[in-house]
Short mmCIF file of C-alpha atoms and ligand atoms in Angstrom, two decimals:
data_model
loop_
_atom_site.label_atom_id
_atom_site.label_comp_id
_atom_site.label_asym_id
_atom_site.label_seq_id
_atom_site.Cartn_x
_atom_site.Cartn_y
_atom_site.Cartn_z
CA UNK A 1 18.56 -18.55 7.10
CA UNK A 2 21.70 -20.46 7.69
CA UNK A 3 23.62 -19.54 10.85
CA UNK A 4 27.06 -21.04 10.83
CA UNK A 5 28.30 -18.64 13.87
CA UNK A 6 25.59 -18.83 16.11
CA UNK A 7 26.65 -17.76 19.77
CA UNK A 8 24.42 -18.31 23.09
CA UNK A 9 21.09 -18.00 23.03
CA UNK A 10 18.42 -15.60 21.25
CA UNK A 11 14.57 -14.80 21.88
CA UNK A 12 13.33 -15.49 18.22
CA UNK A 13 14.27 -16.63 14.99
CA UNK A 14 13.63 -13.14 13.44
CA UNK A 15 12.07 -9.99 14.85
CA UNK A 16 9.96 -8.15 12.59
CA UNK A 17 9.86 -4.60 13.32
CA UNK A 18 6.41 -2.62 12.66
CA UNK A 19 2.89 -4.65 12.24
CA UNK A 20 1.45 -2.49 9.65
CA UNK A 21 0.48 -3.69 5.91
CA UNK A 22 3.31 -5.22 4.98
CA UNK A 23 5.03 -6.42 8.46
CA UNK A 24 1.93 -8.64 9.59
CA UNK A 25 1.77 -10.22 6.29
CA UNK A 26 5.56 -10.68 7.19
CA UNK A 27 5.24 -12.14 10.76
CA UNK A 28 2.50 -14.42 9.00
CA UNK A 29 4.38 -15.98 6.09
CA UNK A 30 7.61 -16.35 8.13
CA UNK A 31 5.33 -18.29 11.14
CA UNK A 32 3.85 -20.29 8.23
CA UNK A 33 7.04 -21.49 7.21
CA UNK A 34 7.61 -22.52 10.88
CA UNK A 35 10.14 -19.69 12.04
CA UNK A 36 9.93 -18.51 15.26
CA UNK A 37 8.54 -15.11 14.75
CA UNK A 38 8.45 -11.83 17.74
CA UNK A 39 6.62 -9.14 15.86
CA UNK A 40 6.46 -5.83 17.34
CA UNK A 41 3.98 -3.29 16.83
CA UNK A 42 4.29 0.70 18.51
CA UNK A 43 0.19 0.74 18.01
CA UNK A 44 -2.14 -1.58 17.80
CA UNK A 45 -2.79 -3.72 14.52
CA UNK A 46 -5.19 -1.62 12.19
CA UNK A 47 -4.55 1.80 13.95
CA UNK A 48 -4.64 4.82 12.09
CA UNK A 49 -1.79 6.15 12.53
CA UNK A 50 0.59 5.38 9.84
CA UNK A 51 0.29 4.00 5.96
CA UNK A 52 -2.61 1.78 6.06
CA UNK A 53 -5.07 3.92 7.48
CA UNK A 54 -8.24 5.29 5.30
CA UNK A 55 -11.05 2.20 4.88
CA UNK A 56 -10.30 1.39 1.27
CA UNK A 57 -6.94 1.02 -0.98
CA UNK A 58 -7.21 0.29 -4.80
CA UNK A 59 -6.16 -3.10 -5.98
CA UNK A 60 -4.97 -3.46 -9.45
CA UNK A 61 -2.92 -6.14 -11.05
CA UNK A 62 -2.44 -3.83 -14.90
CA UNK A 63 0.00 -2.25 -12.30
CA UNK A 64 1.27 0.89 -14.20
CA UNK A 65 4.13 1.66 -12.11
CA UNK A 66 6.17 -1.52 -13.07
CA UNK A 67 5.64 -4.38 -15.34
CA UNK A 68 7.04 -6.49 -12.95
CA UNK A 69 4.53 -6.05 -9.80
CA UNK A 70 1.85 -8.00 -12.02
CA UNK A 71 2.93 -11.57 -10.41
CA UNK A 72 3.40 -9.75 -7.13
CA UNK A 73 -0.64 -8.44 -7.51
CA UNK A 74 -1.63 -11.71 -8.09
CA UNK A 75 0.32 -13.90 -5.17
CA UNK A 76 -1.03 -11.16 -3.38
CA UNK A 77 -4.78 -11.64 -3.97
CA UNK A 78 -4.22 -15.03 -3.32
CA UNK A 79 -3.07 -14.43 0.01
CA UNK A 80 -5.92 -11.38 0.64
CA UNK A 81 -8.00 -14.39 -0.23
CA UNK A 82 -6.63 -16.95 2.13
CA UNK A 83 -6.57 -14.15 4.86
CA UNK A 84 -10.46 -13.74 3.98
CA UNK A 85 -10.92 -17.52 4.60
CA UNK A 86 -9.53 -17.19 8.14
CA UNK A 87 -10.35 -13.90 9.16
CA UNK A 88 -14.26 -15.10 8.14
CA UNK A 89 -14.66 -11.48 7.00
CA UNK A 90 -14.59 -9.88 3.23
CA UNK A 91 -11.24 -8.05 2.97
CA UNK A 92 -11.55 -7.65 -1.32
CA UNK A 93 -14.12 -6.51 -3.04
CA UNK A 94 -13.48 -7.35 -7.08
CA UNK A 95 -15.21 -4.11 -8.54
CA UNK A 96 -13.20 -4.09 -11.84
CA UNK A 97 -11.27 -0.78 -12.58
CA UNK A 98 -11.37 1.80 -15.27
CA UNK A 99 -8.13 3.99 -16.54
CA UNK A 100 -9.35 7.33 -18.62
CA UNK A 101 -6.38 9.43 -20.14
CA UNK A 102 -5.04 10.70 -23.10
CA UNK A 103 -3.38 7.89 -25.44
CA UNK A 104 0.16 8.95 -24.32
CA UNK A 105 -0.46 9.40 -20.81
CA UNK A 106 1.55 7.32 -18.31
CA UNK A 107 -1.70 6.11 -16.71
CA UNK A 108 -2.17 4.38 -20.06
CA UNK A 109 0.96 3.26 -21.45
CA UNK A 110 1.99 1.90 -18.08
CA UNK A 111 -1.14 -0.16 -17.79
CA UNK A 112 -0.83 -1.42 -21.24
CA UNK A 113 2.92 -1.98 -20.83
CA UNK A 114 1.74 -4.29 -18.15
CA UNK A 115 -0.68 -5.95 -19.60
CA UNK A 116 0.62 -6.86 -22.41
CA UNK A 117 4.10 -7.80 -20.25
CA UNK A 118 1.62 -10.70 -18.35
CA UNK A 119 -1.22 -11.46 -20.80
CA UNK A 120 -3.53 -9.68 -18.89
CA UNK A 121 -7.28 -9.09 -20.03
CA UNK A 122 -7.44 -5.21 -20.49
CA UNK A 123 -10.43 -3.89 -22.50
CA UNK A 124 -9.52 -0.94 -24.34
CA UNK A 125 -12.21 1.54 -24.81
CA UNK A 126 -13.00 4.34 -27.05
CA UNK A 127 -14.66 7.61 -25.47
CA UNK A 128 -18.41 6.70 -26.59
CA UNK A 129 -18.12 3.49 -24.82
CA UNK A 130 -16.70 5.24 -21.97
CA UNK A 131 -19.52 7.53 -21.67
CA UNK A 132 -22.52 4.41 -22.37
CA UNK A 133 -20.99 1.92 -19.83
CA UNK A 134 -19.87 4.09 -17.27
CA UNK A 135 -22.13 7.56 -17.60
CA UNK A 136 -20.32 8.94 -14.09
CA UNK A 137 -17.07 9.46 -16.53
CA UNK A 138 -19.48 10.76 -19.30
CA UNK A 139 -16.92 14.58 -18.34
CA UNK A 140 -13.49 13.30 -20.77
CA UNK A 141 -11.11 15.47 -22.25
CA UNK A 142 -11.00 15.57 -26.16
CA UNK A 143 -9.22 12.20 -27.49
CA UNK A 144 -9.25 10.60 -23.43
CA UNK A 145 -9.19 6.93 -23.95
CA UNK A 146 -10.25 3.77 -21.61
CA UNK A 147 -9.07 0.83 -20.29
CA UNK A 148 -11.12 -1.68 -18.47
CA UNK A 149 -9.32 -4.21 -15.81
CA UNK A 150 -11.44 -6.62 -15.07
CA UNK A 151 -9.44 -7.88 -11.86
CA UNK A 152 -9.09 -4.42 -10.23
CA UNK A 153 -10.76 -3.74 -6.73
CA UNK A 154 -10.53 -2.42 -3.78
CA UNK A 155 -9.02 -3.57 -0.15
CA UNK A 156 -9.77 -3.20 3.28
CA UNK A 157 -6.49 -2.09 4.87
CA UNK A 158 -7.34 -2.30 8.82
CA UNK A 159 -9.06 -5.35 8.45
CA UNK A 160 -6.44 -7.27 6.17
CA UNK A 161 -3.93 -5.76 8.92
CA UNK A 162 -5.61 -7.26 11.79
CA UNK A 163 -6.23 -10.53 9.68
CA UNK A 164 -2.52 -10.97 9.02
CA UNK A 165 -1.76 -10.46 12.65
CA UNK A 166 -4.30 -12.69 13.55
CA UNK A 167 -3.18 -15.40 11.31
CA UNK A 168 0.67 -14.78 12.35
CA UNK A 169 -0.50 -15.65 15.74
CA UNK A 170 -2.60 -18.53 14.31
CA UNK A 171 0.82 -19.63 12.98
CA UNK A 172 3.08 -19.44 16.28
CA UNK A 173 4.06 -15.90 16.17
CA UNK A 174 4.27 -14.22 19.21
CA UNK A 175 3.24 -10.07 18.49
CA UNK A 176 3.89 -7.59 21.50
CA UNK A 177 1.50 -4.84 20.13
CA UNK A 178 1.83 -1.05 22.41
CA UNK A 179 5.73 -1.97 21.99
CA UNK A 180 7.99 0.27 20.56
CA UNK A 181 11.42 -0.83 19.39
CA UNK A 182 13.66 2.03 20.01
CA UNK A 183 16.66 0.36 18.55
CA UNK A 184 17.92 -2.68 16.43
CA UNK A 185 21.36 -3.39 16.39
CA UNK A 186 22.90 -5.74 14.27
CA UNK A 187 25.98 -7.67 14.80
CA UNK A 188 27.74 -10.50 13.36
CA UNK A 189 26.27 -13.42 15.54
CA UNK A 190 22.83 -11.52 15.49
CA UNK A 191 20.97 -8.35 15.82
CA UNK A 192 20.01 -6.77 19.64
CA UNK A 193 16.63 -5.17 19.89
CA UNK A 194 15.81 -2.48 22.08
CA UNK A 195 12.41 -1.60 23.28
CA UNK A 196 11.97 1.08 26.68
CA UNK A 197 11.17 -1.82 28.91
CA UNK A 198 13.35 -4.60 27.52
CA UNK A 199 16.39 -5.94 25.66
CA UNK A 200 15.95 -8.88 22.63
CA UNK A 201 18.31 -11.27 20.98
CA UNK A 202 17.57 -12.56 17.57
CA UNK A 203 19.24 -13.96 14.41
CA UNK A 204 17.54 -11.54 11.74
CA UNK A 205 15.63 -8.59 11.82
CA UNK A 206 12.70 -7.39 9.10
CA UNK A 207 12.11 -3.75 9.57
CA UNK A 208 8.74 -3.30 8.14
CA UNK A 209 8.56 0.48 9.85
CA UNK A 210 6.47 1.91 6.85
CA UNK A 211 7.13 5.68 7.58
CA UNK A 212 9.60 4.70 9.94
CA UNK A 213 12.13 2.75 8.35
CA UNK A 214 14.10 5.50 8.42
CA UNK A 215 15.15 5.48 12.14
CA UNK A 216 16.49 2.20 11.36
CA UNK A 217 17.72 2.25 7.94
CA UNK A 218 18.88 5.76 7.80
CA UNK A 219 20.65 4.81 4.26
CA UNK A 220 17.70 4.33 2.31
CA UNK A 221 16.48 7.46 0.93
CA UNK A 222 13.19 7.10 2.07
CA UNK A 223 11.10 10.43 2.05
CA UNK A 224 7.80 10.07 4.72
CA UNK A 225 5.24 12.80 3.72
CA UNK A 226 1.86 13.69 5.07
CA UNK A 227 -1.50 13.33 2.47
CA UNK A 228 -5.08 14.21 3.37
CA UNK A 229 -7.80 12.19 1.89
CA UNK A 230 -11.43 12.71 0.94
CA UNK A 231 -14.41 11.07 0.59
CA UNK A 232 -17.05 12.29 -1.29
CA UNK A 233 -21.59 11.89 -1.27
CA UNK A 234 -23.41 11.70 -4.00
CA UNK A 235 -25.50 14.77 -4.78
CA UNK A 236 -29.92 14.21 -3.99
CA UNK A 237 -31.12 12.10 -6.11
CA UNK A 238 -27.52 10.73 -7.54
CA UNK A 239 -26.17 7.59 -7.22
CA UNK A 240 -21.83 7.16 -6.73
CA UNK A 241 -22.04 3.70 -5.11
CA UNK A 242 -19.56 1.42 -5.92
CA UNK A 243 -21.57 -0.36 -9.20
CA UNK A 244 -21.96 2.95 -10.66
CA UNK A 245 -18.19 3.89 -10.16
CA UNK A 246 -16.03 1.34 -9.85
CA UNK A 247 -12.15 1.87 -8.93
CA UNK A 248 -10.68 4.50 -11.50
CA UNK A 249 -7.28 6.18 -12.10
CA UNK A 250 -8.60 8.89 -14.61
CA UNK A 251 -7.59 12.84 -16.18
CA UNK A 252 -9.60 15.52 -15.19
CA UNK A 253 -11.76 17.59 -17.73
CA UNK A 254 -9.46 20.83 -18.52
CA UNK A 255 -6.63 19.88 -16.14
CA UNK A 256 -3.26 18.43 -16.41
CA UNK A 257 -3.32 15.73 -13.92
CA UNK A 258 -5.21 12.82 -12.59
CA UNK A 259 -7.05 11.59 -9.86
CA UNK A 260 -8.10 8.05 -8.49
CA UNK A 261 -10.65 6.98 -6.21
CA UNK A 262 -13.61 4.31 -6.23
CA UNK A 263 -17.96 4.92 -5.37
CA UNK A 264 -19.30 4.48 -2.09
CA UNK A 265 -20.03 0.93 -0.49
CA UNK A 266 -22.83 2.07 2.18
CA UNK A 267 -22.91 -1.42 3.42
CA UNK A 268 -19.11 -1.03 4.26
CA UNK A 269 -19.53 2.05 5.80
CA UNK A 270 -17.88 4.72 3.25
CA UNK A 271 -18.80 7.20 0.53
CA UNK A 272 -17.33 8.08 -2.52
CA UNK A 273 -13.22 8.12 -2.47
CA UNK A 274 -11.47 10.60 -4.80
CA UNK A 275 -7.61 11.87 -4.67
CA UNK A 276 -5.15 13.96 -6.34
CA UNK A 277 -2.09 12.58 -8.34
CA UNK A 278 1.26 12.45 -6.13
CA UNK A 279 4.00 13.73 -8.11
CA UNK A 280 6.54 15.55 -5.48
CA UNK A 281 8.16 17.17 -4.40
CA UNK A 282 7.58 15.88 -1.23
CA UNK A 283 7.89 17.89 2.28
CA UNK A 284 9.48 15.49 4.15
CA UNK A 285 7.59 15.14 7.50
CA UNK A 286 9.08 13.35 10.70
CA UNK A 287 5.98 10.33 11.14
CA UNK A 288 5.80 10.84 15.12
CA UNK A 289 4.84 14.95 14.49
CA UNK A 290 2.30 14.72 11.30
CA UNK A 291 -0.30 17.39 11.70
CA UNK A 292 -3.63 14.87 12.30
CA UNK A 293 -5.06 18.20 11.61
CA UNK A 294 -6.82 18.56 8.13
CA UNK A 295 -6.89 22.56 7.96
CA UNK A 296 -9.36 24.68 5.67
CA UNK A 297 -8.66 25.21 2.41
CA UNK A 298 -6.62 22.27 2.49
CA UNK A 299 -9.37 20.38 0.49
CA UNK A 300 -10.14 23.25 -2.13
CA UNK A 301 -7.72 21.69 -5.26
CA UNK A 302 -9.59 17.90 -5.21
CA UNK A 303 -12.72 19.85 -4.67
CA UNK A 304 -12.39 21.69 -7.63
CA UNK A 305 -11.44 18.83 -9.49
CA UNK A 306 -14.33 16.36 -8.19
CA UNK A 307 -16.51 19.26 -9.56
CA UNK A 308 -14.96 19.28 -13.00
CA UNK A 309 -14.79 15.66 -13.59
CA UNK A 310 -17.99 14.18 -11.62
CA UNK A 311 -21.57 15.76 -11.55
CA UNK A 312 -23.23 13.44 -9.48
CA UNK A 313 -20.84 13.74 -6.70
CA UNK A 314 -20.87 16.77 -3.96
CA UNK A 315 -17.58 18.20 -4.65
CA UNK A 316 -17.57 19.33 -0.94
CA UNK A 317 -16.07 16.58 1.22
CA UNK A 318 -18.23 14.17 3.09
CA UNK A 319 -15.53 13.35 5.41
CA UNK A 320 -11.28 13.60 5.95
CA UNK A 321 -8.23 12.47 7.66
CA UNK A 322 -4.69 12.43 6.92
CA UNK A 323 -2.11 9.88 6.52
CA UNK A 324 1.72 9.20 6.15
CA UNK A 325 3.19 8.25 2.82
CA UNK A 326 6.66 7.09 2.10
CA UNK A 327 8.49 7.82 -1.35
CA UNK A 328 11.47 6.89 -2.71
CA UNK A 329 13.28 8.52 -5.81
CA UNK A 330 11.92 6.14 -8.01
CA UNK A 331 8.56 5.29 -7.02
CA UNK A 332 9.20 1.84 -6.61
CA UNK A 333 9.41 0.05 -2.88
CA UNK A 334 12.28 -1.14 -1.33
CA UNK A 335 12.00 -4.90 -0.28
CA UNK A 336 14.82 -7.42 0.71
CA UNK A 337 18.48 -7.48 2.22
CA UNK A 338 19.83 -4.27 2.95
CA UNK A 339 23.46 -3.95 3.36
CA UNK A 340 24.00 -6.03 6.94
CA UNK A 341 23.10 -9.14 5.77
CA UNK A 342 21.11 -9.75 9.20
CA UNK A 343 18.77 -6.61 8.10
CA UNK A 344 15.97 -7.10 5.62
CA UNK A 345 13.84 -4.54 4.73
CA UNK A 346 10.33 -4.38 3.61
CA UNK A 347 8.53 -0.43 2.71
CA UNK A 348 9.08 2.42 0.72
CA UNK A 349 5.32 2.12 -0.08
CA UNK A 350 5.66 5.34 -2.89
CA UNK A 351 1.91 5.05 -2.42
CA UNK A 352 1.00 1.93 -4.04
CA UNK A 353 1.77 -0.99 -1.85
CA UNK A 354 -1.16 -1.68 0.01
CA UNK A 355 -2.68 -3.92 -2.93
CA UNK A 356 0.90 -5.83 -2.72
CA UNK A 357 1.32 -5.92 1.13
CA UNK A 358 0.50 -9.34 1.73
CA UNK A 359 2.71 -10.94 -1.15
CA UNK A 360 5.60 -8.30 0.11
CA UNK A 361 5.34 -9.98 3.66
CA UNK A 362 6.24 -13.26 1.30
CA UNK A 363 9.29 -11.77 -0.61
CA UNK A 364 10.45 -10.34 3.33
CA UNK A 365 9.75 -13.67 4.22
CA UNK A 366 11.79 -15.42 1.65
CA UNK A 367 14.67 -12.93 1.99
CA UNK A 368 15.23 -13.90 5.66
CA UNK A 369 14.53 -17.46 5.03
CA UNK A 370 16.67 -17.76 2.18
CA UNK A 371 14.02 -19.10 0.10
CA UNK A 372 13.96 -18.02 -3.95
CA UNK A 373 11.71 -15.52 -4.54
CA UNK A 374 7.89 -16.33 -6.23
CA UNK A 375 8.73 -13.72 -8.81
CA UNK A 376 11.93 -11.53 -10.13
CA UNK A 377 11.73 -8.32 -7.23
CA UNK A 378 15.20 -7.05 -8.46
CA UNK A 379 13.78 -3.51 -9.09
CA UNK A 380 12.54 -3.36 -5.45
CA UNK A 381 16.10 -4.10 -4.37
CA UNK A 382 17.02 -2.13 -2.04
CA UNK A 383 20.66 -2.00 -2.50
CA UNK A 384 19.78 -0.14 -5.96
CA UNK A 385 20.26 2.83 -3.89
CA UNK A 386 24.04 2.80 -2.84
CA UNK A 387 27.24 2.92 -4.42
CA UNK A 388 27.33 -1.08 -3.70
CA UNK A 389 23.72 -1.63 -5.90
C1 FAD B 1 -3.47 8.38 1.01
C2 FAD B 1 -2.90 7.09 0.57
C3 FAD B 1 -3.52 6.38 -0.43
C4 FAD B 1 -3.01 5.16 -0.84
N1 FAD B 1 -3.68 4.47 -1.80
C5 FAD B 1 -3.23 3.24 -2.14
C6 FAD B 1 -4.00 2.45 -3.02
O1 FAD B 1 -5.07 2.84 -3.47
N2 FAD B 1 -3.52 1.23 -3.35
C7 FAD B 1 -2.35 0.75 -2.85
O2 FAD B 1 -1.98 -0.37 -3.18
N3 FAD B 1 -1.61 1.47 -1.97
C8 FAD B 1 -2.03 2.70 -1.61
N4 FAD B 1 -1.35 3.44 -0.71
C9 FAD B 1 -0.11 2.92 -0.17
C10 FAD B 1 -0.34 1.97 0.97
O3 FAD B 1 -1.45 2.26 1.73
C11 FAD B 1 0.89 1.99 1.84
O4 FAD B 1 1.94 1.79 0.99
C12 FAD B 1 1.00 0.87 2.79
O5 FAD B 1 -0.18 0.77 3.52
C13 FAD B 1 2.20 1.12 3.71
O6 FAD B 1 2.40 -0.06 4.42
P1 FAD B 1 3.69 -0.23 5.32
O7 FAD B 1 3.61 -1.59 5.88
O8 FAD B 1 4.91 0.16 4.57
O9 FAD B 1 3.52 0.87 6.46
P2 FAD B 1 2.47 0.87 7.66
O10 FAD B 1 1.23 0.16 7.30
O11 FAD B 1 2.39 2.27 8.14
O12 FAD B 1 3.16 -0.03 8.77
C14 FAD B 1 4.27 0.38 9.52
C15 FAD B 1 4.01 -0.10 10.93
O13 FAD B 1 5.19 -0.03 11.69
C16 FAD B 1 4.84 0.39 12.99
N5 FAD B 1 6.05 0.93 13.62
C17 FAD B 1 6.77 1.98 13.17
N6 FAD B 1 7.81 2.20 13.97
C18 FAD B 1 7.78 1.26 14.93
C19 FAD B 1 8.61 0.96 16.05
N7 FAD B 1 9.68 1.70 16.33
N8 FAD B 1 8.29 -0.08 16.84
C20 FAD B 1 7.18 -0.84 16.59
N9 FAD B 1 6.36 -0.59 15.55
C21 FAD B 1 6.66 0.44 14.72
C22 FAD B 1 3.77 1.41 12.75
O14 FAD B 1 3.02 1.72 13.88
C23 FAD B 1 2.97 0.76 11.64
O15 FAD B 1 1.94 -0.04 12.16
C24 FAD B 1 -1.83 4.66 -0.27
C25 FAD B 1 -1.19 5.38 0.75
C26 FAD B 1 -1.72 6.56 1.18
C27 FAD B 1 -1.03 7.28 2.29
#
């Protein structure tokens, strides 16, 4: 952060601009590096009203999407861990994960692209061994495969949220939750943020928006889209706890698509999770007027494919609840300077960043800072967008 034309006098350091998964990991790594931090959150921390709402996201580090998130997996679990540590609360459960698909599917390739990219200890597995160690997948399509990741697991997204917060504050931050910035406006000296009640000056602003970004970043080509999800009970007498069925990303007997979820952790307080592949296109919805409603029939296509692929689950849902997710073209997030160099961005969550949040509060972090990044995040650039990427 070097600031050879500082003018007069500013309220912060940096302002960081939504307090969701990835912003209050933000807030926290900046504070722990000893900048003066305002963080600014519409809700309050752990609400569910944006991404990060839903009890449980899956944590993998065989990340199929990209090579290159496997070293942001792992600084992540290291900082879920050191957020567990403070918070004095589990946020990660290490369940291990299973992939089932057809040798050729992207589910598979992608997860043995990356582990084989990072050394990482996948277990392939034949259908027989499939159906012995995990019976609840016994249902496979002819010639489905496995692979085994010992490291996957799942998250607790409100709780790491209010963690992070917690531990931003711990650090020096100062968070006005219930706060809405309306505007950020940068300059050359600085950037001005606008809430309704009050007027800020800082040197750098991280917009960490999640569905939002866009009011701020209207450049990026950010697409914000409503998703219901479902959780699912075991049928009498049938057991879909956690141990039984672990996290899995897995085809569907007799369909062409896939569907991930995880078994129920009763001591947690949540059954069975199961949802549909998100392949677009995407109805672009505006964050602030999501239907909350989840409408009937809206459930019917994941219940008929619970049915087909798991017999000792209910296929009728146990409970739902919508949530906002935010693609861009290429599935990938968007994280670091945008084109004002007093603007860095951290989102674009394409419906895989929860597992990363915490380590993408460090790469926001050490864009602002300008600090070298842990780990090459050139495909999250944002600037591969425009003309100028
Ligand atoms: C159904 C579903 C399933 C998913 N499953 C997984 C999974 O299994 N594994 C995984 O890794 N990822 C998963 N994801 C993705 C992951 O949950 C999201 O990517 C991530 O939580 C988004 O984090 P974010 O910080 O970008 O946004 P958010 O967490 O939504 O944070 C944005 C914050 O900014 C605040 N804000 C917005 N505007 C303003 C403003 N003007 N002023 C002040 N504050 C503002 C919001 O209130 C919010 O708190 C899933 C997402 C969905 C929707």
């Amino acid at each position: 952060m070097s600031d050879t034309h500082d003018t007069g006098t500013f309220d912060a350091d940096v302002a960081v601009i939504g307090l969701g998964a990835v912003g209050s990991s933000a807030a926290w790594r900046l504070a722990a590096r000893g900048v003066d931090v305002l963080g600014f959150e519409q809700f309050e921390p752990g609400h569910d009203w944006g991404g990060s709402t839903g009890k449980t996201r899956l944590f993998r580090v065989a990340c199929l999407e990209h090579p290159g998130l496997t070293p942001v997996a792992r600084r992540a679990r290291e900082l879920w861990r050191e957020l567990e540590a403070s918070a004095g609360q589990p946020l990660f459960f290490e369940t291990g994960g299973l992939i089932v698909g057809q040798p050729d599917s992207r589910i598979i390739t992608g997860t043995i692209a990356a582990a084989e990219a990072n050394g990482l200890r996948v277990e392939r597995l034949e259908a027989d061994e499939i159906a012995s160690r995990f019976p609840a997948h016994a249902r496979m399509n002819p010639g489905d495969v496995g692979l085994w990741d010992p490291e996957a697991g799942l998250l607790r997204p409100e709780a790491a949220i209010v963690a992070a917060v917690d531990a931003a504050r711990g650090a020096g931050a100062r968070v006005l939750t219930g706060t809405r910035v309306t505007a950020i406006e940068p300059d050359a000296d600085g950037v001005t943020i606008r809430t309704d009640a009050a007027e800020y000056r800082v040197r750098h602003v991280a917009v960490t928006s999640g569905p939002w970004i866009g009011r701020f970043v209207p450049d990026l080509p950010l697409t914000p889209h409503r998703v219901v999800m479902t959780w699912f009970r075991a049928r009498d007498g049938h057991d879909a706890n956690v141990d039984v069925l672990p996290v899995f990303i897995r085809t569907v007997p007799g369909h062409d698509t896939w569907i991930w979820g995880h078994g129920a952790m009763p001591d947690q307080g949540f059954d069975a999770k199961v949802g549909p592949e998100f392949d677009g296109p995407f109805t672009p919805g505006d964050p602030d007027a999501i239907d909350r409603v989840v409408h009937p029939g809206e459930t019917d296509g994941i219940r008929d494919l619970v049915a087909a692929t798991f017999p000792d689950l209910d296929p009728e849902p146990s409970a739902v609840t919508t949530c906002i997710m935010t693609h861009t073209p290429d599935g990938l997030f968007v994280v670091g300077a945008t084109e004002h160099p007093r603007v860095v961005v951290g989102g674009g969550c394409s419906g895989h960043s929860f597992k990363h949040a915490s380590a993408l509060g460090e790469l926001v972090a050490q864009s602002v800072v300008g600090e070298t990044a842990f780990t090459d995040a050139s495909f999250m650039d944002p600037l591969r967008f425009s003309a100028a990427g």
